mmCIF file of C-alpha atoms in Angstrom:
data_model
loop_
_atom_site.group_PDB
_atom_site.id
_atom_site.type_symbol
_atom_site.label_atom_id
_atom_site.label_comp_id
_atom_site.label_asym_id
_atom_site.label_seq_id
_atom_site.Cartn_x
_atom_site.Cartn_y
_atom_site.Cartn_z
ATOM 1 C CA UNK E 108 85.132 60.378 143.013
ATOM 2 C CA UNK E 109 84.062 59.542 146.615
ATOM 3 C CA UNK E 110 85.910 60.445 149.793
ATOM 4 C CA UNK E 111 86.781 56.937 150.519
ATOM 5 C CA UNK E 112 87.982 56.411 146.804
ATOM 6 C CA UNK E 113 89.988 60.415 147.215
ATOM 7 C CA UNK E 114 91.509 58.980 150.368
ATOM 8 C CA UNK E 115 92.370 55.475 148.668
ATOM 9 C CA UNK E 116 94.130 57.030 145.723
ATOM 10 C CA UNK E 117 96.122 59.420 148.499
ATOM 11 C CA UNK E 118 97.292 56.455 149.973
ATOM 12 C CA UNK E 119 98.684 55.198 146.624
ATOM 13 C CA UNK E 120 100.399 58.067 145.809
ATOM 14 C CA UNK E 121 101.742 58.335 149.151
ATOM 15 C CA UNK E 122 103.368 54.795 148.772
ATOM 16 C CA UNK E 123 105.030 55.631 145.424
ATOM 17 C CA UNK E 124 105.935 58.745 147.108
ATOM 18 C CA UNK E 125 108.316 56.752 149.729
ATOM 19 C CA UNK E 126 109.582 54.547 147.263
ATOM 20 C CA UNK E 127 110.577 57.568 145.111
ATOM 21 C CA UNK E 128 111.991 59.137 147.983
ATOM 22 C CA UNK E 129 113.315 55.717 149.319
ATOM 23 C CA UNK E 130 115.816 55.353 145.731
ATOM 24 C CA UNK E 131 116.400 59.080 145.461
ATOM 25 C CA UNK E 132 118.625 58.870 148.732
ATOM 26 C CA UNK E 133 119.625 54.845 147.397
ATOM 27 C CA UNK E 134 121.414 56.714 144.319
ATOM 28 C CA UNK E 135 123.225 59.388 146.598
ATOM 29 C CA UNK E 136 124.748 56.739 148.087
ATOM 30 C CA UNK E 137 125.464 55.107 144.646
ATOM 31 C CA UNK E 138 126.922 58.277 143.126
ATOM 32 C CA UNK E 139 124.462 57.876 140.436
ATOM 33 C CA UNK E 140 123.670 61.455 139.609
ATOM 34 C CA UNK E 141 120.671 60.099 136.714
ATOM 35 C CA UNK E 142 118.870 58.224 139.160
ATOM 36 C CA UNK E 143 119.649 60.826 141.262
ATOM 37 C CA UNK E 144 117.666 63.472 139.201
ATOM 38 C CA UNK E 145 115.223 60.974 137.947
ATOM 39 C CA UNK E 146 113.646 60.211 141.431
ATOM 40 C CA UNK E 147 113.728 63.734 142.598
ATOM 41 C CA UNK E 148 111.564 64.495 140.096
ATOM 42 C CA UNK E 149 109.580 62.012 140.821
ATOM 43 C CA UNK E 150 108.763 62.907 144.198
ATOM 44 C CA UNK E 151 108.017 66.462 143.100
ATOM 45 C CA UNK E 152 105.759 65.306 140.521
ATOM 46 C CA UNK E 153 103.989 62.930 143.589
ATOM 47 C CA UNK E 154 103.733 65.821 145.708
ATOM 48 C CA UNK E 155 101.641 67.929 142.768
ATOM 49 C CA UNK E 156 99.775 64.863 141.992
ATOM 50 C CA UNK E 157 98.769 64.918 146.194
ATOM 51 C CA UNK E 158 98.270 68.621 145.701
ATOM 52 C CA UNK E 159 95.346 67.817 143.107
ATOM 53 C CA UNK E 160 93.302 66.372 146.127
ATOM 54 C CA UNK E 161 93.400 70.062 147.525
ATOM 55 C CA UNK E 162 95.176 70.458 151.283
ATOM 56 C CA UNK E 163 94.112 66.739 152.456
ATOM 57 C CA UNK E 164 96.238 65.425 149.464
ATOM 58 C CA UNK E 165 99.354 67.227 150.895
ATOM 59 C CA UNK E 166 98.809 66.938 154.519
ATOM 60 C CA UNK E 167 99.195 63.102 153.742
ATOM 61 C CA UNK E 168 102.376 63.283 154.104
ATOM 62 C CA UNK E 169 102.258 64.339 158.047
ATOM 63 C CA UNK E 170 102.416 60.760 158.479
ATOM 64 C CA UNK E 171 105.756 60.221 157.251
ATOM 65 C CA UNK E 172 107.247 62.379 159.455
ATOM 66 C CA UNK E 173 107.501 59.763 162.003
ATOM 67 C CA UNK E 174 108.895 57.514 159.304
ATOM 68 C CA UNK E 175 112.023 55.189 160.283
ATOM 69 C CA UNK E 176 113.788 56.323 156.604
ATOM 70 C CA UNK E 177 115.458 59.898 157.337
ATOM 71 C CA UNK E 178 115.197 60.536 153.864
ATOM 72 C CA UNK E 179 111.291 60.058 153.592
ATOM 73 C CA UNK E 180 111.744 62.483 156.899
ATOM 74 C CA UNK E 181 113.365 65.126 155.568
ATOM 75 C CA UNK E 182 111.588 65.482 152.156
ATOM 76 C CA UNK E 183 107.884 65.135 153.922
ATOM 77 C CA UNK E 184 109.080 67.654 156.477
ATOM 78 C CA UNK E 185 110.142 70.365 153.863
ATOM 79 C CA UNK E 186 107.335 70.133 151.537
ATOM 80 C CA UNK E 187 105.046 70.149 154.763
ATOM 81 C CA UNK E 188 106.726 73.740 155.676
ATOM 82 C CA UNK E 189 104.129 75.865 154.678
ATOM 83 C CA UNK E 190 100.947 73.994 156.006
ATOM 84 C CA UNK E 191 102.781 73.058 159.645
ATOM 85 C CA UNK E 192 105.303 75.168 159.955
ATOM 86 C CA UNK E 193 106.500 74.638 163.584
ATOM 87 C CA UNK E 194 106.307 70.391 163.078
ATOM 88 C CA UNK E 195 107.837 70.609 160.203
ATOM 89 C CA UNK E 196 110.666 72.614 161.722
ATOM 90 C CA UNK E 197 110.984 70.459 164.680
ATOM 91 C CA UNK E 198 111.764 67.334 162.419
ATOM 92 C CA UNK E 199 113.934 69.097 160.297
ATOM 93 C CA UNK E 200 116.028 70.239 163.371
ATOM 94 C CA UNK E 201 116.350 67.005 164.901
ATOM 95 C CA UNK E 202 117.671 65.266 161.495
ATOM 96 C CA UNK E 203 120.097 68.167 160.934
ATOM 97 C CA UNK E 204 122.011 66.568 164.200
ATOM 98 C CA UNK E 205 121.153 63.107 163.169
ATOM 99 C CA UNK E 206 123.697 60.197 162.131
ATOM 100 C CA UNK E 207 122.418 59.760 157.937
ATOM 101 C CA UNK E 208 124.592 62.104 156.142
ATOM 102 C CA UNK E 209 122.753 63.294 153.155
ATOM 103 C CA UNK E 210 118.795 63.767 154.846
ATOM 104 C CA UNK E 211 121.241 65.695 157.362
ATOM 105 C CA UNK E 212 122.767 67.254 154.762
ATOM 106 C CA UNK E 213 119.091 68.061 152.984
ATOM 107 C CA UNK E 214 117.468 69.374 156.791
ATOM 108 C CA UNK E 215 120.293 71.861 157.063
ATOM 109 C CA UNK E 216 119.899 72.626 153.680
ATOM 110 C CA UNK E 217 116.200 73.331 153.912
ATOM 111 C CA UNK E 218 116.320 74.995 157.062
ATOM 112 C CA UNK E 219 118.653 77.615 155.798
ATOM 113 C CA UNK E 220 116.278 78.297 152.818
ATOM 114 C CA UNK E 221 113.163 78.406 154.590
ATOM 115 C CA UNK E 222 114.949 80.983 157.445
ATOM 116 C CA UNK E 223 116.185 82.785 154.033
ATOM 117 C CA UNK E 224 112.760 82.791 152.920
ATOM 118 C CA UNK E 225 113.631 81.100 149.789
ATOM 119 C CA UNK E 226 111.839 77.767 149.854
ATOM 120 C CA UNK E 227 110.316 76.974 146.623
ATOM 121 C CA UNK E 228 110.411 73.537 145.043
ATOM 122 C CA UNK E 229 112.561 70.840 146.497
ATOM 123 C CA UNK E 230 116.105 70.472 145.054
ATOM 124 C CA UNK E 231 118.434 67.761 145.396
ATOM 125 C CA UNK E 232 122.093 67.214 146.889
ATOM 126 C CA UNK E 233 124.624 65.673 144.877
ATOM 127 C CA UNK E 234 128.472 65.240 145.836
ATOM 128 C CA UNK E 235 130.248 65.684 143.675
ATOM 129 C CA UNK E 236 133.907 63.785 143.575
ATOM 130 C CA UNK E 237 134.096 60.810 146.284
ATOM 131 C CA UNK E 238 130.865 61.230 148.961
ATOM 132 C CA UNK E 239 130.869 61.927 152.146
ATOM 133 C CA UNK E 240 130.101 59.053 154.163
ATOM 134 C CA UNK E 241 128.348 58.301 157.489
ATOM 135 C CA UNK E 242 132.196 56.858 158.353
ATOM 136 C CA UNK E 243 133.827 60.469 157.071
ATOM 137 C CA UNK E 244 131.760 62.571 160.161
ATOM 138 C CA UNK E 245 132.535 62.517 164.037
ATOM 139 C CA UNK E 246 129.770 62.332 166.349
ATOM 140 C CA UNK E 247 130.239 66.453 166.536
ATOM 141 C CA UNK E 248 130.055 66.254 161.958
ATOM 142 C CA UNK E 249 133.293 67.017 161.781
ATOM 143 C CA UNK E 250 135.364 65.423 158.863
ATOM 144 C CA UNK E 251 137.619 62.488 160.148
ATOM 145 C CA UNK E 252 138.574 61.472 156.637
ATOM 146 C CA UNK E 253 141.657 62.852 154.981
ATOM 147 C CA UNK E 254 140.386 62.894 151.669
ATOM 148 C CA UNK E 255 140.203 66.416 150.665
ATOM 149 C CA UNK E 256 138.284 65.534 147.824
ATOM 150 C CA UNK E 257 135.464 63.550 150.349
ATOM 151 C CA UNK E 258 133.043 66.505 149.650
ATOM 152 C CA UNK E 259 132.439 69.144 146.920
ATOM 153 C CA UNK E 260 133.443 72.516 147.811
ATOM 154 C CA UNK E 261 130.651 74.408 146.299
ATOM 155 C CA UNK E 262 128.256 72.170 147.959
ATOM 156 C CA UNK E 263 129.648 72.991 151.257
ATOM 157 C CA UNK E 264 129.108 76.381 150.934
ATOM 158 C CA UNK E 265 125.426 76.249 149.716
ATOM 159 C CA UNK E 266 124.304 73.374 152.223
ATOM 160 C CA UNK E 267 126.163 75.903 155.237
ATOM 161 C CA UNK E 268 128.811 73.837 155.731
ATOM 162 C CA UNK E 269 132.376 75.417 156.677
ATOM 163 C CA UNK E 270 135.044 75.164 154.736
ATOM 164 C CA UNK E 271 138.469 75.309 155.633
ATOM 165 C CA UNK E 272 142.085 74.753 154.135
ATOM 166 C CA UNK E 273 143.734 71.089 155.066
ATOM 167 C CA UNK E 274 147.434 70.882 153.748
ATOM 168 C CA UNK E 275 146.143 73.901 151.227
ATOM 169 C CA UNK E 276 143.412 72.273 150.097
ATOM 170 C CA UNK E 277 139.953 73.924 150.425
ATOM 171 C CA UNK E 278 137.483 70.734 152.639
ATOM 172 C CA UNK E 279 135.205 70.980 154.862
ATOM 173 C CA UNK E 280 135.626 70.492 158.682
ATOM 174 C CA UNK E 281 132.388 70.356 159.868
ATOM 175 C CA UNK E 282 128.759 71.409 159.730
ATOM 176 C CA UNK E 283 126.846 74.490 161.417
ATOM 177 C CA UNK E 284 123.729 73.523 162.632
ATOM 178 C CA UNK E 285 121.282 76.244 161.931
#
């Protein structure tokens, strides 16, 4: 294959990479824990596909990091980690504090791992229960809903944020930047 037809077929894959990425965060907001699993899978077989073209197949994705969808953000920036480290970082940092809920909830949740030294393939965020909304957080991502059962417990633990007891139930009140 030629470099022009290498860098053509990147670009394709690229594409179906956002779209993937694109209705992976589409079914977190739909509760729709299939689809859910279905695209994140997807964009992890994309990513290997890219990974076939050698370096220049994963580097495509440094373009997306100045994407307008967090989600295609986030995901780009974490499986960038290892080839630009300190970009990577910086985007994941300034989602973290960002106003979409779950590619804030996935940059915390990557930063932690990579600090941890644990970053291996991408894994995916599901609520479980009623999800958290944008509408749920404060400006400072603290919880404003009373709906104890707004986020999953467990989740809040393994994505760093704190939980707390409200009227004796265990919820979250807000979320630790790393």
């Amino acid at each position: 294959m030629t470099k022009e037809a290498s860098l053509r077929k990147i670009q394709t894959i690229v594409e179906k990479y956002k779209e993937s990425a694109t209705a992976y965060y589409a079914a977190l907001d739909d509760d729709n824990f299939t689809k859910q699993k279905f695209e994140m899978d997807s964009v992890n077989k994309i990513v290997e596909m890219l990974d076939s073209f050698g370096v220049e197949g994963r580097l495509a994705l440094i373009a997306l990091l100045d994407d307008a969808n967090q989600g295609i953000r986030v995901l780009a920036a974490a499986f960038l980690l290892k080839e630009i480290p300190d970009r990577a970082i910086a985007v994941l940092k300034e989602i973290q504090v960002g106003q979409t809920i779950y590619p804030r909830l996935t940059a915390v949740g990557f930063l932690r791992s990579y600090a941890e030294g644990k970053m291996g393939q991408v894994i995916f965020f599901r609520a479980a229960s009623k999800s958290l909304r944008e509408n749920d957080l404060d400006a400072k991502g603290r919880i404003t809903s009373n709906n104890p059962g707004s986020f999953c417990h467990d989740h809040a633990v393994e994505w760093g944020v704190r939980p707390v007891a409200y009227n004796g139930l265990s919820i979250t009140n807000r979320m630790d930047p790393i």
